Structures are given as C-alpha cells and as structure tokens.
PDB file of C-alpha atoms and ligand atoms in Angstrom:
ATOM      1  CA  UNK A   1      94.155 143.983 127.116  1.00 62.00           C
ATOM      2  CA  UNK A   2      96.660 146.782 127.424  1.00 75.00           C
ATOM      3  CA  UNK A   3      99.587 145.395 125.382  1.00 94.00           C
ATOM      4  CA  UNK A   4      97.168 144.058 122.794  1.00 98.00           C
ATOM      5  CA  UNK A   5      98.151 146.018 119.441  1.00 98.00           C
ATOM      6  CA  UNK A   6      93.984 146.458 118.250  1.00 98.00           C
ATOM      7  CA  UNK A   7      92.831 146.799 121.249  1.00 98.00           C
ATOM      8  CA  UNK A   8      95.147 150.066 121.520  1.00 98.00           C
ATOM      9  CA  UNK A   9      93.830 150.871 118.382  1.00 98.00           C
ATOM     10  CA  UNK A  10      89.893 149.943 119.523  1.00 98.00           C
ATOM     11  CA  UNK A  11      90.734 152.086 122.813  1.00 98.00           C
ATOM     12  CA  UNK A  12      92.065 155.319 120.354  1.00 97.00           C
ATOM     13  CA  UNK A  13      95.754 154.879 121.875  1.00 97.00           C
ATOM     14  CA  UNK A  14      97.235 153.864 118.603  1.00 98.00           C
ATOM     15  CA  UNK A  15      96.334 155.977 115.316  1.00 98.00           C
ATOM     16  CA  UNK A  16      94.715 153.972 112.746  1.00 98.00           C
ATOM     17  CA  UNK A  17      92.232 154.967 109.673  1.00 98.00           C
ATOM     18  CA  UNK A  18      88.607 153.992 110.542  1.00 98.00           C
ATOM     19  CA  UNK A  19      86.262 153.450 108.023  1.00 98.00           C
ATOM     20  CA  UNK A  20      83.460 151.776 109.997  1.00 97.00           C
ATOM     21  CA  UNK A  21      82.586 151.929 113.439  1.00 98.00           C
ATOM     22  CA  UNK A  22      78.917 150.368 115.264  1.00 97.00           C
ATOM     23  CA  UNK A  23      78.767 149.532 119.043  1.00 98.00           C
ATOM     24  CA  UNK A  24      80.559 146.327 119.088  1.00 98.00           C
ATOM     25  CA  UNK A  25      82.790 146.506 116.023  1.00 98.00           C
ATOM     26  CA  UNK A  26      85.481 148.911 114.527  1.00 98.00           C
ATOM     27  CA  UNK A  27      87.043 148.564 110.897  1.00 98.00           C
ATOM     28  CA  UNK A  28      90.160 150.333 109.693  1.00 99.00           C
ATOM     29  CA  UNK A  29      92.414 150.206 107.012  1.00 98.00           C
ATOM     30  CA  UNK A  30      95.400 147.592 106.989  1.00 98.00           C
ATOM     31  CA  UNK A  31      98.930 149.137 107.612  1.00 98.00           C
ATOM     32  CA  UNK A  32     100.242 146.923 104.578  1.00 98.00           C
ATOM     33  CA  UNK A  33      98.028 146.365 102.089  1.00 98.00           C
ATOM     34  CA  UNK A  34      97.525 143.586 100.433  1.00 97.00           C
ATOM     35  CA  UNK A  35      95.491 145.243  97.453  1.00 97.00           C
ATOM     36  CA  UNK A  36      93.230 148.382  96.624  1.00 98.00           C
ATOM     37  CA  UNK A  37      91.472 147.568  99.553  1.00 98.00           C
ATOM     38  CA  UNK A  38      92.468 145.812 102.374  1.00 98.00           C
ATOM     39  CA  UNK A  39      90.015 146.947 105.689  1.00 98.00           C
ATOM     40  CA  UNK A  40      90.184 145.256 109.077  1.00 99.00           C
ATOM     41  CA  UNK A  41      87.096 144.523 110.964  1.00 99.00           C
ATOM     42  CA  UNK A  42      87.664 143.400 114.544  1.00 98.00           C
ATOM     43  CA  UNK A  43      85.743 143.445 117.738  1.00 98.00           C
ATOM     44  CA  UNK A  44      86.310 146.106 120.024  1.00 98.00           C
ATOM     45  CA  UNK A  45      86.081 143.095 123.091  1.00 98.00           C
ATOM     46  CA  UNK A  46      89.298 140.682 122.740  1.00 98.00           C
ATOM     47  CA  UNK A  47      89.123 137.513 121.951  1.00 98.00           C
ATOM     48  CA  UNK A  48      92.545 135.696 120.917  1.00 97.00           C
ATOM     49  CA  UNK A  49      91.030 134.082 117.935  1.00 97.00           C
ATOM     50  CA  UNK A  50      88.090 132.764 115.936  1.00 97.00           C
ATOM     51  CA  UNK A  51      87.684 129.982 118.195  1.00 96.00           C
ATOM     52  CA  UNK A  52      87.845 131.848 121.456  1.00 97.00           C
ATOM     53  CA  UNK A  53      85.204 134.623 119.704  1.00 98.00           C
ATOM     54  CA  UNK A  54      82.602 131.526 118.100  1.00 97.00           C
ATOM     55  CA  UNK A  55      82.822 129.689 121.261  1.00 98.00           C
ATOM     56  CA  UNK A  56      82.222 132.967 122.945  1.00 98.00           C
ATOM     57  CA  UNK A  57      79.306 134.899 120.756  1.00 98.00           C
ATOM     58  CA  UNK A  58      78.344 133.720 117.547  1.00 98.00           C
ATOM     59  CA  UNK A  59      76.287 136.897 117.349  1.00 98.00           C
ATOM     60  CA  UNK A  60      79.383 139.048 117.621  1.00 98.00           C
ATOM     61  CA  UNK A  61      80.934 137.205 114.798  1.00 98.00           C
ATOM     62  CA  UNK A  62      77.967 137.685 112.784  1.00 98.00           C
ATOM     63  CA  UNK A  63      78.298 141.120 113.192  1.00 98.00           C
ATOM     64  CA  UNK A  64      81.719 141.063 111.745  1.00 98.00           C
ATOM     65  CA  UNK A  65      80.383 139.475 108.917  1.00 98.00           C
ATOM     66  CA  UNK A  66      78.075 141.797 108.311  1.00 98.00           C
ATOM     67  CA  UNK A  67      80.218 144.871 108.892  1.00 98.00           C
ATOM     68  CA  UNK A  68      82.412 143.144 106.356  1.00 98.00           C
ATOM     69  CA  UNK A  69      80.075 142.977 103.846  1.00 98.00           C
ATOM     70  CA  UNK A  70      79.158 146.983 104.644  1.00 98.00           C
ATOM     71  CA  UNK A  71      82.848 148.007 104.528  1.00 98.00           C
ATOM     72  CA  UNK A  72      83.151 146.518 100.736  1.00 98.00           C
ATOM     73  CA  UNK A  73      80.191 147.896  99.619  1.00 98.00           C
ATOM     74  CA  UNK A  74      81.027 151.143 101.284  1.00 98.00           C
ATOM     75  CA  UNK A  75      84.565 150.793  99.674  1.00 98.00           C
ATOM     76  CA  UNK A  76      83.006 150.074  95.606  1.00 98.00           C
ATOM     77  CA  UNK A  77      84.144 146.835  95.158  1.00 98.00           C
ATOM     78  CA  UNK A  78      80.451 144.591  96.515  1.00 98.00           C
ATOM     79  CA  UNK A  79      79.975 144.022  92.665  1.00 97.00           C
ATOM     80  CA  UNK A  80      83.463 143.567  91.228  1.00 97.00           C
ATOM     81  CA  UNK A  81      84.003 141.093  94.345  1.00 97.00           C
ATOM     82  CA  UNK A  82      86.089 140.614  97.709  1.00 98.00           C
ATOM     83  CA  UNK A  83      87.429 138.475 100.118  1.00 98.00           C
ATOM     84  CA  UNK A  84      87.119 138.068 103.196  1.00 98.00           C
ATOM     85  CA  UNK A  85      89.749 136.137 105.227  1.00 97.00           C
ATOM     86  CA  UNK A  86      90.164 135.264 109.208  1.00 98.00           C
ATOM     87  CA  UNK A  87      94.031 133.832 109.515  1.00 97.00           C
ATOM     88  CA  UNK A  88      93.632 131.315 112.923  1.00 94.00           C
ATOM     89  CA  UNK A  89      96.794 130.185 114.525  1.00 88.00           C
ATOM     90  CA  UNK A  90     100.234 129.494 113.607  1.00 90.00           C
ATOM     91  CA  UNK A  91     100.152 127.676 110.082  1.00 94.00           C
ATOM     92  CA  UNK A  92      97.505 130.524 109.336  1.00 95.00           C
ATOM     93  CA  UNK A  93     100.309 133.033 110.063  1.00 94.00           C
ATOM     94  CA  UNK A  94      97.942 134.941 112.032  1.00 96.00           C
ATOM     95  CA  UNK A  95     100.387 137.785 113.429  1.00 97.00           C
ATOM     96  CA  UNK A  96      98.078 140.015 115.623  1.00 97.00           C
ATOM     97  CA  UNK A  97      95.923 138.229 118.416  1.00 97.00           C
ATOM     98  CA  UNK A  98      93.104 139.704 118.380  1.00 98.00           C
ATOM     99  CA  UNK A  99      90.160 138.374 116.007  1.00 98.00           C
ATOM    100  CA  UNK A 100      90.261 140.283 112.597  1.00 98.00           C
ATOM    101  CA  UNK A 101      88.309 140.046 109.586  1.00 98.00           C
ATOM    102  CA  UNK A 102      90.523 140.875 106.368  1.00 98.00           C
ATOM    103  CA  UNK A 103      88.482 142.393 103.288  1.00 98.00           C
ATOM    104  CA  UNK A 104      90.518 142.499 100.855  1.00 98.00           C
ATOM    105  CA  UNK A 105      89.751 143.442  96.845  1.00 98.00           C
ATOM    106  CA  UNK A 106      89.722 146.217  94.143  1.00 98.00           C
ATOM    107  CA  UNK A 107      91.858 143.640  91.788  1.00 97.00           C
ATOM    108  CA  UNK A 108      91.955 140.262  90.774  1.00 96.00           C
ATOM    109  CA  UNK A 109      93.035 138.518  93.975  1.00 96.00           C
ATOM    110  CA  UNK A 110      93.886 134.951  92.465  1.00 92.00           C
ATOM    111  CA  UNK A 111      93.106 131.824  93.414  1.00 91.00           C
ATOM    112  CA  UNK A 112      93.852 131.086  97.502  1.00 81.00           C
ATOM    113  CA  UNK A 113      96.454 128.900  98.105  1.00 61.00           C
TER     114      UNK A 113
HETATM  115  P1  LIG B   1      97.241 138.663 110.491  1.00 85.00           P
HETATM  116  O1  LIG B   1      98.583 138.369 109.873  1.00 85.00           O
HETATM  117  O2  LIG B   1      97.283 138.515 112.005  1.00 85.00           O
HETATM  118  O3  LIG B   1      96.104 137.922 109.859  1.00 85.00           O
HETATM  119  O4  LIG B   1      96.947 140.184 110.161  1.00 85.00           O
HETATM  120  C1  LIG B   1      97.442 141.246 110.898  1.00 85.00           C
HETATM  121  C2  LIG B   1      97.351 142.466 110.020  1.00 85.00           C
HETATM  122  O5  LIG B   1      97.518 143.607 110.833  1.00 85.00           O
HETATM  123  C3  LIG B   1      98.428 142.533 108.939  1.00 85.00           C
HETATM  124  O6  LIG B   1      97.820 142.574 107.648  1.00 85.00           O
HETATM  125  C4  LIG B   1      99.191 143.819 109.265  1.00 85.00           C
HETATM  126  O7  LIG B   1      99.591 144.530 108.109  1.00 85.00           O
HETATM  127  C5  LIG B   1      98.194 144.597 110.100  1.00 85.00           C
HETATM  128  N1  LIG B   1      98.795 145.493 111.069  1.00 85.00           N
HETATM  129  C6  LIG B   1      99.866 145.238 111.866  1.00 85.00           C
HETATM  130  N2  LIG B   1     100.129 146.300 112.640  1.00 85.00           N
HETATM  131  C7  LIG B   1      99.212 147.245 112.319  1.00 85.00           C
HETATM  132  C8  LIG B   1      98.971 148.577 112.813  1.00 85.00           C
HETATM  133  O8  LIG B   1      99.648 149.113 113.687  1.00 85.00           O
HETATM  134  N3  LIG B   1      97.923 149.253 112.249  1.00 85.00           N
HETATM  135  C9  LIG B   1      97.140 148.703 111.263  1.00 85.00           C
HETATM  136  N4  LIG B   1      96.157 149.462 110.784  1.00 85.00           N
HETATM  137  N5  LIG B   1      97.333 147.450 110.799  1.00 85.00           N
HETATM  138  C10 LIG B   1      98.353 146.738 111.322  1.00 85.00           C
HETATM  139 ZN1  LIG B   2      92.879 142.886 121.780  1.00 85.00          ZN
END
C-alpha cells in the first residue's frame, strides 16, 4: 500500500531507526516516545489491524511476538520488564493502519488504564 505511512517506512521510502529486521518483520523506534524505550514491530505485508493479520496468519503474528520479546531484550530492559501493546480500532486510538506491536519500558509504566 503506497500511501500507507509503515509500509513507506517497510519499503525504505520514509527514514525511520531500525533496530530489528528478519524476513517478515521490521522494528524501529517510535517517533514519540512514550518512555526509554518505545520500539515498533510491524509486518512488512499490510494488514489493517490485528484482526485482519490473526484471521490472516497466526504465524506472522507470532513472529511479532517473538521479535518483540528480542527487541526488549536487545534494548536491556527483558529483566526490569516491558509492555507490549497492539491499539485495535477507534476506542483503541489506533492512529496508523498498519498492525504494530508497541514495546514500550525502561521505567515504571503504571498500571494500564
Ligand atoms: P497507534 O496510535 O496507531 O497505536 O501508534 C502509532 C505510532 O506510530 C505512534 O506511537 C506514533 O508516535 C508513531 N508514528 C507516527 N508516525 C511515525 C513516523 O513517521 N515514524 C515513526 N517511527 N513512528 C511514527
Ligand atoms: Zn501498510
């Protein structure tokens, strides 16, 4: 998808900082971060959202899991902790539409919600 913001980024049109990469996957560092860390981990194919990527290939989306995973213990913070969060739809305020994993730590996040 041409006018989809990560796949530009997935494609190398649009700049971003990549920590990770494997054949299916790519993760880079959030523009605004949220804390220490704050990675993205998407899928370089496009799906709109969790449910169009679980409904698609639950084996891709275990491989963002994983990557996840290897981005925070790549990043230092495995053992102090992380979190990993997928915003889905509206009420989620998910902004870009193209499946991301957030990994976010390096502080105390707090309690969600
Ligand atoms: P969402 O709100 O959809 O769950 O998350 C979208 C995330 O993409 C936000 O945290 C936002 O800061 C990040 N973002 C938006 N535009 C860019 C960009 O051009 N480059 C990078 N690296 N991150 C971006
Ligand atoms: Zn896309």
């Amino acid at each position: 998808m041409s006018d989809c913001l990560f796949c530009r980024i997935v494609a190398g049109d649009v700049p971003a900082t990549v920590v990770r990469e494997s054949p299916r996957t790519l993760a880079f560092r959030d523009i605004a971060p949220q804390a220490p860390t704050h990675v993205l981990v998407v899928p370089k194919e496009h799906y709109d959202d969790l449910a169009a990527l679980t409904a698609a290939d639950l084996d891709l989306a275990a491989e963002l899991v994983r990557d996840a995973h290897r981005v925070a213990v790549a990043e230092g913070i495995a053992s102090s902790g992380y979190r990993v969060v997928v915003n889905t739809g509206p009420d989620a305020g998910q902004t870009v539409p193209h499946v991301h994993l957030h990994v976010l730590g390096g502080r105390a996040l707090g309690r969600l919600g």
